[in-house]
XYZ file of C-alpha atoms in Angstrom:
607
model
C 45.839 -102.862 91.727
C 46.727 -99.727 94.019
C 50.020 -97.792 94.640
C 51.459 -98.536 98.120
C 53.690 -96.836 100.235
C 57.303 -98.142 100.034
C 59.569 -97.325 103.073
C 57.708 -94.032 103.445
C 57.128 -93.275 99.310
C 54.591 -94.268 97.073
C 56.458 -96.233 94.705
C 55.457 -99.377 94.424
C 52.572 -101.575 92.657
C 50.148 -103.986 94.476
C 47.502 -106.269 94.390
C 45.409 -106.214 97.301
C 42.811 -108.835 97.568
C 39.524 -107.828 99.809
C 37.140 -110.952 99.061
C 38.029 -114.753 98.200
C 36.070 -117.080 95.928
C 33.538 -119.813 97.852
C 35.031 -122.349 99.953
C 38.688 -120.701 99.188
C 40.997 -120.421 102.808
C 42.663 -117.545 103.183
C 45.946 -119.206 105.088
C 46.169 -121.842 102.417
C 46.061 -119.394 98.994
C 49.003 -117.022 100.898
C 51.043 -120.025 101.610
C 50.109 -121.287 98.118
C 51.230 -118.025 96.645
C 54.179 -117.825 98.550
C 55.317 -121.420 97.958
C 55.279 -120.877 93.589
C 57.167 -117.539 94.343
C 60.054 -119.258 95.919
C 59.646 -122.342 92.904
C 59.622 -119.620 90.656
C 56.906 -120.488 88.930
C 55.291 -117.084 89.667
C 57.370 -114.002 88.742
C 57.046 -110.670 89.451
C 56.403 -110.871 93.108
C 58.604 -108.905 95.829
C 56.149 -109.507 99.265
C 52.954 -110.614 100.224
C 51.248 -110.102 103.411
C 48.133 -110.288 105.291
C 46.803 -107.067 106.709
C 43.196 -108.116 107.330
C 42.056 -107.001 110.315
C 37.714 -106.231 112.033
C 37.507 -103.872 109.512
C 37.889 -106.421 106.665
C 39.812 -108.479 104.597
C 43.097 -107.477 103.178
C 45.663 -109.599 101.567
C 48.505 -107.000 100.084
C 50.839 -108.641 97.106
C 53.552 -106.146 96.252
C 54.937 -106.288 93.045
C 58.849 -105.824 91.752
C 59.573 -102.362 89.932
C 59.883 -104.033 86.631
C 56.413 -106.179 87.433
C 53.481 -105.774 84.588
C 50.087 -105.901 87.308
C 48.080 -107.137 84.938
C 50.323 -110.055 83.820
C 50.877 -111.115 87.740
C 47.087 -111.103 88.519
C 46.348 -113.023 85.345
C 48.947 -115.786 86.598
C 47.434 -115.618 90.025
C 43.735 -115.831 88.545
C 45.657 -118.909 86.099
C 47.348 -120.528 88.435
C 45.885 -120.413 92.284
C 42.397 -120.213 93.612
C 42.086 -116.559 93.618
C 39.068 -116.994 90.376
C 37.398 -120.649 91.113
C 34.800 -121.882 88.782
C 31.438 -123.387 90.240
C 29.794 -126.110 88.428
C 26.073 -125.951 88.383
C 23.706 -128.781 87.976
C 20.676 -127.015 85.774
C 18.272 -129.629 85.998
C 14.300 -128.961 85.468
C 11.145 -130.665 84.810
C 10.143 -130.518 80.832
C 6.500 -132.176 80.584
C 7.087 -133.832 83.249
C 10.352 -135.031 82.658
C 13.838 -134.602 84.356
C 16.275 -132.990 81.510
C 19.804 -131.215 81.866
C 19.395 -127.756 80.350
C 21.831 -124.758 79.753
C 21.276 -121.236 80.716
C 19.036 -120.123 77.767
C 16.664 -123.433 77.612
C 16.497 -123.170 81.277
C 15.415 -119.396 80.812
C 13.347 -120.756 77.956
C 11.479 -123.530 79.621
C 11.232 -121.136 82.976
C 9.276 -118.171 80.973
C 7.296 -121.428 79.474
C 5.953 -121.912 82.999
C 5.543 -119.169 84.014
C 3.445 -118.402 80.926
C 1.156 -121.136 81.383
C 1.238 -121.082 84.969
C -0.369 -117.556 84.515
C -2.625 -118.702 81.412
C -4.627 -121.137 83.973
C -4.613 -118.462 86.820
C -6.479 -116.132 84.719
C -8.678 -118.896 83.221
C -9.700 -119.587 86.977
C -10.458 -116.117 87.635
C -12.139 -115.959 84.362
C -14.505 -118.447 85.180
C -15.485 -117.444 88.915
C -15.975 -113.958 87.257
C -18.247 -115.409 84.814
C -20.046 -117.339 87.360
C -20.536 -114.586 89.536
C -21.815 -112.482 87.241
C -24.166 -115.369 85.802
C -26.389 -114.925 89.423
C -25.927 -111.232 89.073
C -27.914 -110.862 86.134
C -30.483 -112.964 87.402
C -30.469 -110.696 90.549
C -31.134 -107.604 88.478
C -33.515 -109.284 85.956
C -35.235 -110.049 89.513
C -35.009 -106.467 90.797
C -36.964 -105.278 87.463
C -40.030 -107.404 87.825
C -39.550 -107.279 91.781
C -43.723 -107.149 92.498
C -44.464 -110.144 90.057
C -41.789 -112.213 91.442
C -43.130 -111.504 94.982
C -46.353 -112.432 94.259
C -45.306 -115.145 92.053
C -43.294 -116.634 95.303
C -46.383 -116.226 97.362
C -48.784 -117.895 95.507
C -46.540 -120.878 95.016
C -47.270 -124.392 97.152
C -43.619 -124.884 97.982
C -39.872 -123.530 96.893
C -39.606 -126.252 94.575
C -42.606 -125.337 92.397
C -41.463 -121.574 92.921
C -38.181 -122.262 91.339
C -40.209 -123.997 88.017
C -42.114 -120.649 87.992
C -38.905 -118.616 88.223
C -37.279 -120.662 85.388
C -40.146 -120.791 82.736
C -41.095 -117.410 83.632
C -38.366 -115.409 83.285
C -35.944 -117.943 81.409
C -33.741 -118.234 84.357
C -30.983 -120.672 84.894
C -31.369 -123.199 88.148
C -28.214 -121.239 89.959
C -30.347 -117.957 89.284
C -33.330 -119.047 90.618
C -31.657 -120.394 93.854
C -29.877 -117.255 94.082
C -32.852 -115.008 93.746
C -35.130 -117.351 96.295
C -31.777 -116.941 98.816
C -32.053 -113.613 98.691
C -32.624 -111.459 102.006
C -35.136 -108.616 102.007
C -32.683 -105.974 102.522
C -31.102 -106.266 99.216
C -34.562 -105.436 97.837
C -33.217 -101.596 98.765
C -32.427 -99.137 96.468
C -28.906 -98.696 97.795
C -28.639 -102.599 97.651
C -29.788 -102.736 93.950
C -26.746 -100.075 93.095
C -24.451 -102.130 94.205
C -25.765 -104.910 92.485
C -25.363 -103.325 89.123
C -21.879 -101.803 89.892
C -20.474 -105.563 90.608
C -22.390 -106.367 87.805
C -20.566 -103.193 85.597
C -17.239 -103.878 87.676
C -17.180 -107.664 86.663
C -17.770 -107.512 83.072
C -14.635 -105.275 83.118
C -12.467 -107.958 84.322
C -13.934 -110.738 82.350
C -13.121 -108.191 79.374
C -9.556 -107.716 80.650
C -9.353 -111.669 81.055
C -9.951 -112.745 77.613
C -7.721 -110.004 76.383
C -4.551 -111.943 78.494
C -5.714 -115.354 77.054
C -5.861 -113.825 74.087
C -2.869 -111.859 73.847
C 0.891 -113.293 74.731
C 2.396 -109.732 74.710
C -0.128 -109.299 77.581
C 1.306 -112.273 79.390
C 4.714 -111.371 79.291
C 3.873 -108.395 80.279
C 2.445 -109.675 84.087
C 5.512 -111.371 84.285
C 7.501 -108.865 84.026
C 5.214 -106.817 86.340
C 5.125 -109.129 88.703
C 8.773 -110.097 89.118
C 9.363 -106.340 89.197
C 7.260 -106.222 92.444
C 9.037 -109.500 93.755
C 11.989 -107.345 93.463
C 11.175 -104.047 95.314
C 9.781 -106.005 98.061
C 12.190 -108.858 98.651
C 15.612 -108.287 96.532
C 18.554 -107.213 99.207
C 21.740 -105.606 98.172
C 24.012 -108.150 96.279
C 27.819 -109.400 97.656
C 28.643 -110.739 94.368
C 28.138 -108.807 90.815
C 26.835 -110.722 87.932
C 29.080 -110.157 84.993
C 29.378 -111.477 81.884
C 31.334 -114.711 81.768
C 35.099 -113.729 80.913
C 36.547 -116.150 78.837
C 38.941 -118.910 79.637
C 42.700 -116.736 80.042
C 44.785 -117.225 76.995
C 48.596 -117.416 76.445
C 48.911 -113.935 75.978
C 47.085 -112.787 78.927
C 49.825 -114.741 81.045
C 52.920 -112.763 78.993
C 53.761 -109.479 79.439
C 54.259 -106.942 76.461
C 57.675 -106.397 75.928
C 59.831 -105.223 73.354
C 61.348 -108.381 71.570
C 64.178 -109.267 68.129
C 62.882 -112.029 66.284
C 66.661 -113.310 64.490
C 66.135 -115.909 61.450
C 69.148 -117.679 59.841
C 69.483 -119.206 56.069
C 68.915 -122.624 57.444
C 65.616 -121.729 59.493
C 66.682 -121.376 62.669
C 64.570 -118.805 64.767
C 64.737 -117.092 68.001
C 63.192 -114.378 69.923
C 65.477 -112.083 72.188
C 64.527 -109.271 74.743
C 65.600 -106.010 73.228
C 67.496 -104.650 76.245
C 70.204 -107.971 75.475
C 71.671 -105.208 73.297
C 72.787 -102.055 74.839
C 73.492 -98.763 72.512
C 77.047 -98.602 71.474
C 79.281 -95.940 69.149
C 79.628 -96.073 65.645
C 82.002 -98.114 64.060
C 82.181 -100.679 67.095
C 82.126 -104.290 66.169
C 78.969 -104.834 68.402
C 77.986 -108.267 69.905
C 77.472 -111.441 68.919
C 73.910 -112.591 68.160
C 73.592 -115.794 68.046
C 75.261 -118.556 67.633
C 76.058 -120.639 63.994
C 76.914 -123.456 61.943
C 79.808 -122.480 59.659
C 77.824 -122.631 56.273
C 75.236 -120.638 58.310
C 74.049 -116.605 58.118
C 71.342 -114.338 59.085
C 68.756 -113.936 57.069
C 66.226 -111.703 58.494
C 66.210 -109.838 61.901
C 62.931 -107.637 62.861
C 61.623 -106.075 66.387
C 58.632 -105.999 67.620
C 56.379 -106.791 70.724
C 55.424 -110.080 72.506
C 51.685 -109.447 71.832
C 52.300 -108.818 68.344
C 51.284 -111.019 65.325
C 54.493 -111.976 63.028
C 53.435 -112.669 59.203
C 55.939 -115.069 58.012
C 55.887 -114.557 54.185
C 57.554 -117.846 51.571
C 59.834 -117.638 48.152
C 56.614 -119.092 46.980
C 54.077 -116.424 48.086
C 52.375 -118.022 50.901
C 51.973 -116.717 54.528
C 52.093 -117.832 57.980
C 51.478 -116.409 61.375
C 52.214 -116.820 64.816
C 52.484 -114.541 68.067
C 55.695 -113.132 68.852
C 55.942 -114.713 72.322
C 55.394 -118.378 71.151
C 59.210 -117.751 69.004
C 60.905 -119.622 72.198
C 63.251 -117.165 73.556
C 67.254 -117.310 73.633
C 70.346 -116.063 74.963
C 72.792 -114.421 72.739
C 75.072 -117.264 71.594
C 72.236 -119.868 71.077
C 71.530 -121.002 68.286
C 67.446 -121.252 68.524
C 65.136 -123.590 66.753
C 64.270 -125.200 63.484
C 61.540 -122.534 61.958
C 59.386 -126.187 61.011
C 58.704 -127.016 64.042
C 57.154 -123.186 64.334
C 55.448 -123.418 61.004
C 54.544 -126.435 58.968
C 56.506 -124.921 55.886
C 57.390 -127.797 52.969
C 61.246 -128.592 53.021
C 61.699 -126.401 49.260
C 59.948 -122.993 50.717
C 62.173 -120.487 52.587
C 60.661 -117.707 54.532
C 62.249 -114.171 52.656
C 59.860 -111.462 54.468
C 58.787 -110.883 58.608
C 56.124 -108.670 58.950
C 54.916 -107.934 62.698
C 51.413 -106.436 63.621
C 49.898 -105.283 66.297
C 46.500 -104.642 64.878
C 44.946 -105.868 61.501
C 43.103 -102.268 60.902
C 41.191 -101.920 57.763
C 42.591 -99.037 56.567
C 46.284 -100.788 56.398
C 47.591 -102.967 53.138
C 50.387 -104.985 53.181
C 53.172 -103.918 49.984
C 54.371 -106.853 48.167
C 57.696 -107.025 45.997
C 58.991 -110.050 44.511
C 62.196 -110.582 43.141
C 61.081 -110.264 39.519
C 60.061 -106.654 40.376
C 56.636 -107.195 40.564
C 54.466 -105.079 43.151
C 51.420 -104.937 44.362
C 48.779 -103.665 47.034
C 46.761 -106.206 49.347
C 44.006 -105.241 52.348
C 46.445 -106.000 55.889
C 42.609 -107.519 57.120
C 42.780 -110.513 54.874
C 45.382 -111.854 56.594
C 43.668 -111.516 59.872
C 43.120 -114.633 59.703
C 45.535 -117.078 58.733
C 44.967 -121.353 58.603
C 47.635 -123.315 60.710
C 48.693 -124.518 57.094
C 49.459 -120.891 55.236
C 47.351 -118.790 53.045
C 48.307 -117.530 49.500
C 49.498 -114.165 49.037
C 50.288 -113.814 45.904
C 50.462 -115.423 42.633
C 54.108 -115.601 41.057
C 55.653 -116.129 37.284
C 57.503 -119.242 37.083
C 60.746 -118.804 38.644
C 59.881 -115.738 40.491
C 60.380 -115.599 44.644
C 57.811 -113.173 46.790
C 61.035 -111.374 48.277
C 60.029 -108.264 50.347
C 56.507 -107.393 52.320
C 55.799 -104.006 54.127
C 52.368 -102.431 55.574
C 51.437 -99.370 54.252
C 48.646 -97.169 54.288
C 46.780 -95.771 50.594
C 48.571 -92.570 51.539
C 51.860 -93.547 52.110
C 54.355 -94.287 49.399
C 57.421 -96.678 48.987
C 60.847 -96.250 48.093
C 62.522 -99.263 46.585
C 66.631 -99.803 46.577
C 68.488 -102.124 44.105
C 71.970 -103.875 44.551
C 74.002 -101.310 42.502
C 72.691 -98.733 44.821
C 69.633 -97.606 42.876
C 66.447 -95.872 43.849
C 62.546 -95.304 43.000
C 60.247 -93.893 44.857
C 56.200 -93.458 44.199
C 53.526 -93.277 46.071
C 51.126 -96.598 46.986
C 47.560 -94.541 46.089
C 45.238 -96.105 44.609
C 46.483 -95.015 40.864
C 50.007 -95.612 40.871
C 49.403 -99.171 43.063
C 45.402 -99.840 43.164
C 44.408 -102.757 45.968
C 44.295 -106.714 44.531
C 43.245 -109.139 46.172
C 45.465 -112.103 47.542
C 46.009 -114.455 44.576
C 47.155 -111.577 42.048
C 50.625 -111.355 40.829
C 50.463 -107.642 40.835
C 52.297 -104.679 38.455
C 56.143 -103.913 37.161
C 57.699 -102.039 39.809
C 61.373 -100.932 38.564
C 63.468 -101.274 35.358
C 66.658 -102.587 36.488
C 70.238 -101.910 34.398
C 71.866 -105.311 33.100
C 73.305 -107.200 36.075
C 71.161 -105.576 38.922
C 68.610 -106.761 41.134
C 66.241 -105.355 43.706
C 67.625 -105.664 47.335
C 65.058 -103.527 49.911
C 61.886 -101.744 50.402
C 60.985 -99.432 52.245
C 57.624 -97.133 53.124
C 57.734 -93.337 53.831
C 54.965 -91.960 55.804
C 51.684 -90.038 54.231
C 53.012 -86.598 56.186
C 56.853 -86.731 54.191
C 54.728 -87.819 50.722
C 52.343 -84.545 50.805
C 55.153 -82.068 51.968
C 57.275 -83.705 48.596
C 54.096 -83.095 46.733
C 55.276 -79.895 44.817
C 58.849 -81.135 44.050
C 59.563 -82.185 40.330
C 61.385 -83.347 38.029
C 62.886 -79.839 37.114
C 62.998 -78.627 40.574
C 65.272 -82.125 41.882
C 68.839 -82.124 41.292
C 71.018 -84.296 39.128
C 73.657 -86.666 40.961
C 76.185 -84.049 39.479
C 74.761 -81.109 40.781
C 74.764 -82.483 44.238
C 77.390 -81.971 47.002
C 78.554 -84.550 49.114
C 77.955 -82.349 52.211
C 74.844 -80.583 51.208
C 72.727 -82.237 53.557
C 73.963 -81.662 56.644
C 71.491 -79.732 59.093
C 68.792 -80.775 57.201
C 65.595 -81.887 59.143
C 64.182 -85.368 59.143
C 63.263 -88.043 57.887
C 65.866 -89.577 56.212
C 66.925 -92.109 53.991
C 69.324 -94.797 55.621
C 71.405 -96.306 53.028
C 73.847 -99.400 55.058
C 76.420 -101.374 52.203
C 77.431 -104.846 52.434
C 81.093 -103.606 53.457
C 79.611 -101.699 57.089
C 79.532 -97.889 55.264
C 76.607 -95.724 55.839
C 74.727 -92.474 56.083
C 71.229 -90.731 55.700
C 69.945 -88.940 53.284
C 67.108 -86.268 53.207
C 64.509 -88.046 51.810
C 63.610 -85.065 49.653
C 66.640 -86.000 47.478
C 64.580 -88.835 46.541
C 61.763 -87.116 44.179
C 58.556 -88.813 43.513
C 58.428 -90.641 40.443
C 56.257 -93.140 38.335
C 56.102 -96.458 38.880
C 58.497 -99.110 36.752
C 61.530 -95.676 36.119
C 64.681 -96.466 36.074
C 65.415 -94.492 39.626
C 67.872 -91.946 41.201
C 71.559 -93.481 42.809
C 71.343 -93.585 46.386
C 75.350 -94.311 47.305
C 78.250 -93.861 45.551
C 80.263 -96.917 46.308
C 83.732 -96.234 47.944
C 84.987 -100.329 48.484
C 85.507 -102.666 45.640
C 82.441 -104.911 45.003
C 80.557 -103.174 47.953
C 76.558 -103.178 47.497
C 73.441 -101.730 49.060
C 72.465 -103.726 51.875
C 69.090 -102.040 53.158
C 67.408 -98.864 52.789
C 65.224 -97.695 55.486
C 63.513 -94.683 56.164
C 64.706 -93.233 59.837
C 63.896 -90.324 62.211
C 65.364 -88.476 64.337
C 65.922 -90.484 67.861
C 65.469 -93.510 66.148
C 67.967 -96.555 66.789
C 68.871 -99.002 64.451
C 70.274 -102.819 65.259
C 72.702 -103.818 62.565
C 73.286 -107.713 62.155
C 75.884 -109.577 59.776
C 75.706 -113.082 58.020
C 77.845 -114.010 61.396
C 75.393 -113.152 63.616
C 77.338 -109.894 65.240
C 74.501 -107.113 65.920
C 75.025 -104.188 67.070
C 72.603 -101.174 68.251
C 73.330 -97.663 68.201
C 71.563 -94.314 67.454
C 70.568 -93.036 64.160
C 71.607 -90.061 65.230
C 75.274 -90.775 65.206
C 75.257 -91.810 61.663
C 76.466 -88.518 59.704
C 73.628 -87.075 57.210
C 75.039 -87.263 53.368
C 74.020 -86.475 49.790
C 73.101 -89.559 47.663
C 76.541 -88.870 45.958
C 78.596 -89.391 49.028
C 80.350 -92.612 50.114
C 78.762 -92.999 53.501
C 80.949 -93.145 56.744
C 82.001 -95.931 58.377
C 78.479 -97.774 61.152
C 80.258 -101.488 62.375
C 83.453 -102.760 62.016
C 83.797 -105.835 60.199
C 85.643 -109.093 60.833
C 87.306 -110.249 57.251
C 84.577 -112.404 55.058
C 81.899 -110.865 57.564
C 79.028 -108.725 55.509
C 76.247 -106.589 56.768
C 72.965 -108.167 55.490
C 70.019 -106.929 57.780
C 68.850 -103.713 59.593
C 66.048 -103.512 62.036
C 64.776 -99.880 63.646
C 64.390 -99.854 67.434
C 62.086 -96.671 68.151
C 63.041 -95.444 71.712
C 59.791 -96.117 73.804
C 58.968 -95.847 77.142
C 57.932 -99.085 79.366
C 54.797 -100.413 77.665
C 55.138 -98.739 74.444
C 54.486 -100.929 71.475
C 57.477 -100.907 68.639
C 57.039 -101.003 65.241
C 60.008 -102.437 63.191
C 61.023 -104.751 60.645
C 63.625 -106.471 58.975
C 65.437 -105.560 56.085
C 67.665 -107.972 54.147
C-alpha cells in the first residue's frame, strides 16, 4: 500500500501489485477486478490500471478517500486470484512403502533417511578403514623382523609354503601374508616404513572417529546439518518467493472495516446495528431523529456504541451471557425496524437481554461490574468471558426473583457510582476491599439501601485518575444538599456527572459533589425533580468534548455535545436536552467520544 500522486498531490491510497501468484494472468485478474467493482461486490475502489512496463510489473489499484487499505486488499486476497493456494502431493517411501505424509512426518521420515543413509556410509568406511589397517599391521610387524622374514622367504621351496611360514611364524592372517609377499623392495626404506606407520597412526584415528558416529546420534545429526550447510553455500541461489509462515484462512472480520457503529435493542428483541455518522450533532432541546422504526406496544430498551471489530456481551434477567461481534448485528437504516435478537442468540423465549457490554480487548487487568435489580453487586475477571459457548455462560448466581440488570467494565482502581429512580446516588470505589473479585457463579454483595418505593435505575464507572484526586474529600469536608447552590458549579473542570430524567431535563454535575462513600449507604440526591412524576433516567460519567446520543421508548435519538448541556449542582432541576412528543420518555443514553478515522470508541448503554 503506497501514497500516489493525485492530479499533481499526494493524496490518495493504493495498492500496487509487482508479482502475481503461479499460473495467475495478469489481463484476466484486472478485468476480474474491474468487473466485481462495477457489480459492486468490491467496494472501496476508485481506478485501477496497469503501468507495467521493461522495468517490471506494476498493476496500480487506487483507493476512494474514505477506503480502509487493509480491508480492500483482504477482499482482493478473499475474493480474486491475487493469494492462490497450491496443493501439494507429499508422497514418500516408508519401508518401502508409498504413504501420504504431512509436513512434519515428511520432515520426520526425511531426517530418518538421512540418518541411516549416513549410519551405513560410515559403516562402509569403517570397515575399509579396518581392513586397511588389518595389512598395515602386518606390514610393520614385517618391517620389525625384516632379516628373518627375508631369509625365511629365501629358504622357502615356493610362495605357497612361504605364506605357511609367514602365518605360523608370526601369527599372521592370510591377507597379511599376501600383502607382505606383494611387497616391492623399495618400501623396505626407512622413509617408506614412516609412512607406513603414519597411515597406520592416521587410520586408527578415523576408525576411532567412526565408532564414535555409530555410536552417538547427536553426532549424526550433527553431519547432517554440516553437510546441508555446505549444500547450501555452494548451490542455494537467491530466492523469488519468501517462505513465511502459513497465514491463516481470512476471517469475517478481516473483510470489514472498523468503524464506529450504534447497536439499538427494543423491549420485544429487535436489534440493529447503525453507522454512527446516520446521526449528525444537533442543539439542545431539538427533537432529534427518528431511530428506528416500531410496533405500537414497542420501545427501546438499550442503545450502546461501539466498533465493528468489537465483541458485544449480551447479558440476561437471568444472569447468563452471550457474545457476538459487532459487525454480524445486520445493519439498518433509520426507520427499520431490524431483527428478532433469537435469531442472533439462541436465548429461551422467558430471558430478556437487560445489559450490552462492548469490548475491544479481554485484558486481564479489566473486571466486568455486575448490579442486579435486588441491589446486589459484585466484581468478575473481564478474561472469563473471553470465551463464551454459542449457548451462553453463567454470570452470576441470582435470589429467586431477582433480574441481573446492569453490567459495566471496570478496572480494581476505578470506582462506580450507582443512581436510583428517585434520583439517588452512591458512589465507592471497586478495590479489592470495598468489592473483592468472585468468580462467575457468585451472587455477589448489598450494594445500596433504597427508601420505600425506590429502585436502582443506572450505573456508572468513574475513572482511577477522578477516584485518587477525590481521595482526601470527606464526609465533613462535602456539602449537604442545603448548603449547595444551584449555580455553584459552573466553571468547574471535568469530569462530570450526567444526570438525563424521564421527562428530557438534564445537566452535569462535578463529580466531586459526589463524595466517596461505603458500600450499601443510603447515598447523596443527584436531581431535584422540577416535572410531576419525572425520574432519573441514566447517570453517566462525561468529559469534556464528549457527545452523547439520547434515545426515547419511540425510537427518536438524538446526538449533540456534552458540552452544550449547562453544568449544575445536584440541587438544581437540570435544563431542558430533547424535546419530547406527549407519552414519549427518555429511557437510554449512549456516549459518542469524538475520534478521529480509525479510532476505536468506547461506549455503552444506559437504560
Amino acid at each position: 500500500v503506497e501514497t500516489i500522486e493525485h492530479r499533481g498531490r499526494p493524496s490518495r491510497d493504493a495498492i500496487i501489485i509487482t508479482e502475481l501468484p503461479y499460473q495467475t494472468n495478469k489481463a484476466a485478474l484486472i478485468e476480474k477486478i474491474a468487473e466485481m467493482v462495477n457489480e459492486r461486490r468490491l467496494e472501496g475502489i476508485s481506478d485501477i490500471r496497469d503501468e507495467s512496463d521493461r522495468d517490471g510489473m506494476r498493476i496500480v489499484i487506487e483507493l476512494k478517500r474514505d477506503a480502509y487499505p487493509r480491508v480492500v486488499l483482504n477482499n482482493l486476497y478473499k475474493q480474486t486470484p491475487l493469494q492462490t493456494n497450491f496443493g501439494v502431493n507429499m508422497l514418500a517411501l516408508v519401508n518401502g512403502e508409498p504413504q501420504l505424509l504431512g509436513i512434519k512426518p515428511f520432515l520426520e521420515v526425511f531426517i530418518d533417511f538421512r540418518v541411516e543413509t549416513i549410519t551405513r556410509r560410515t559403516r562402509y568406511y569403517l570397515r575399509k578403514a579396518e581392513e586397511r589397517d588389518h595389512l598395515l599391521q602386518g606390514l610393520l610387524i614385517a618391517l620389525d623382523n625384516l632379516d628373518a622374514i627375508i631369509d625365511l622367504i629365501r629358504g622357502a621351496a615356493d610362495a605357497p609354503t612361504a605364506k605357511q611360514e609367514l602365518i605360523s611364524s608370526y601369527n599372521l592372517s592370510e591377507q597379511q601374508a599376501d600383502a607382505i609377499l606383494q611387497m616391492q623392495l623399495r618400501r623396505l626404506t626407512a622413509l617408506e616404513a614412516e609412512k607406513i606407520l603414519q597411515e597406520h597412526e592416521d587410520l586408527q584415528a578415523r576408525i576411532h572417529d567412526y565408532q564414535d558416529i555409530l555410536a552417538r546420534r547427536e553426532r549424526i545429526l550433527e553431519i547432517i546439518e554440516t553437510e546441508l550447510n555446505e549444500i547450501r553455500a555452494s548451490q542455494a541461489d537467491p530466492r523469488r518467493t519468501v517462505i513465511e509462515q502459513v497465514a491463516d484462512e481470512l476471517d469475517d472480520i478481516d473483510l470489514i472495516a472498523n468503524e464506529q457503529a450504534i447497536i439499538l435493542l427494543t423491549e420485544q428483541g429487535y436489534i440493529k446495528r447503525m453507522p454512527v455518522n446516520t446521526f449528525e450533532a444537533q442543539s439542545r432541546a431539538t427533537r432529534g431523529k427518528a431511530g428506528t422504526r416500531m410496533k405500537e406496544d414497542d420501545g427501546v430498551e438499550h442503545f450502546l456504541s461501539c466498533c465493528d471489530h468489537d465483541s458485544v456481551l449480551f447479558f440476561s434477567d437471568r444472569g447468563v451471557a452471550y457474545c457476538v461481534r459487532a459487525y454480524q448485528i445486520p445493519m439498518g437504516s433509520r426507520t427499520s425496524r431490524g431483527i428478532p435478537i433469537v435469531q442472533l442468540l439462541p436465548i429461551p423465549h422467558e430471558e430478556r437481554i437487560t445489559s450490552m457490554v462492548p469490548v475491544t480487548e479481554f485484558s486481564a487487568d479489566e473486571y466486568l461490574v455486575m448490579l442486579t435489580q435486588g441491589g446486589y453487586i459484585k466484581k468478575t475477571e473481564l478474561a472469563a468471558f473471553s470465551n463464551i459457548r454459542s449457548n451462553g455462560l453463567i454470570a452470576i448466581s441470582l435470589n429467586e426473583g431477582d433480574q441481573l440488570r446492569w453490567v459495566r467494565r471496570a478496572r480494581a482502581e476505578d470506582s462506580v457510582i450507582i443512581g436510583t429512580r428517585k434520583g439517588m446516588t452512591i458512589h465507592f470505589r471497586t478495590d479489592h476491599d470495598q468489592l473483592r473479585p468472585l468468580g462467575r457463579p457468585t451472587r455477589g454483595v448489598r450494594a445500596m439501601s433504597l427508601r420505600n418505593g425506590d429502585e436502582l435505575i443506572s450505573m456508572d464507572i468513574l475513572p482511577s485518575q477522578v477516584v485518587a484526586a477525590m481521595a482526601e474529600i470527606n464526609d465533613d469536608d462535602a456539602d449537604t444538599d442545603d448548603e449547595l447552590s444551584v449555580e455553584d458549579s459552573c466553571g468547574v473542570q471535568g469530569p462530570w456527572a450526567l444526570v438525563i430524567t424521564t421527562g428530557g431535563l438534564g445537566k452535569r454535575v462535578p463529580v466531586s459533589q459526589f463524595r466517596l462513600q461505603n458500600r450499601a449507604g443510603m447515598g447523596l440526591r443527584a436531581i431535584k425533580f422540577r416535572l410531576k412524576n419525572d425520574e432519573l433516567a441514566a447517570l453517566r460519567i462525561v468529559n469534556e468534548g464528549d457527545e452523547l446520543m439520547i434515545v426515547t421508548s419511540r425510537g427518536i435519538i438524538i446526538r449533540q455535545s456534552v458540552d452544550a448541556i449547562t453544568c449544575q449542582s445536584r440541587a438544581a432541576t437540570g435544563v431542558r436536552v430533547q424535546r419530547l412528543d406527549s407519552e414519549d420518555a427518555i429511557v437510554a443514553v449512549a456516549l459518542v467520544p469524538p475520534a478521529a478515522e480509525g479510532e476505536e470508541a468506547e461506549a455503552e448503554a444506559e437504560e
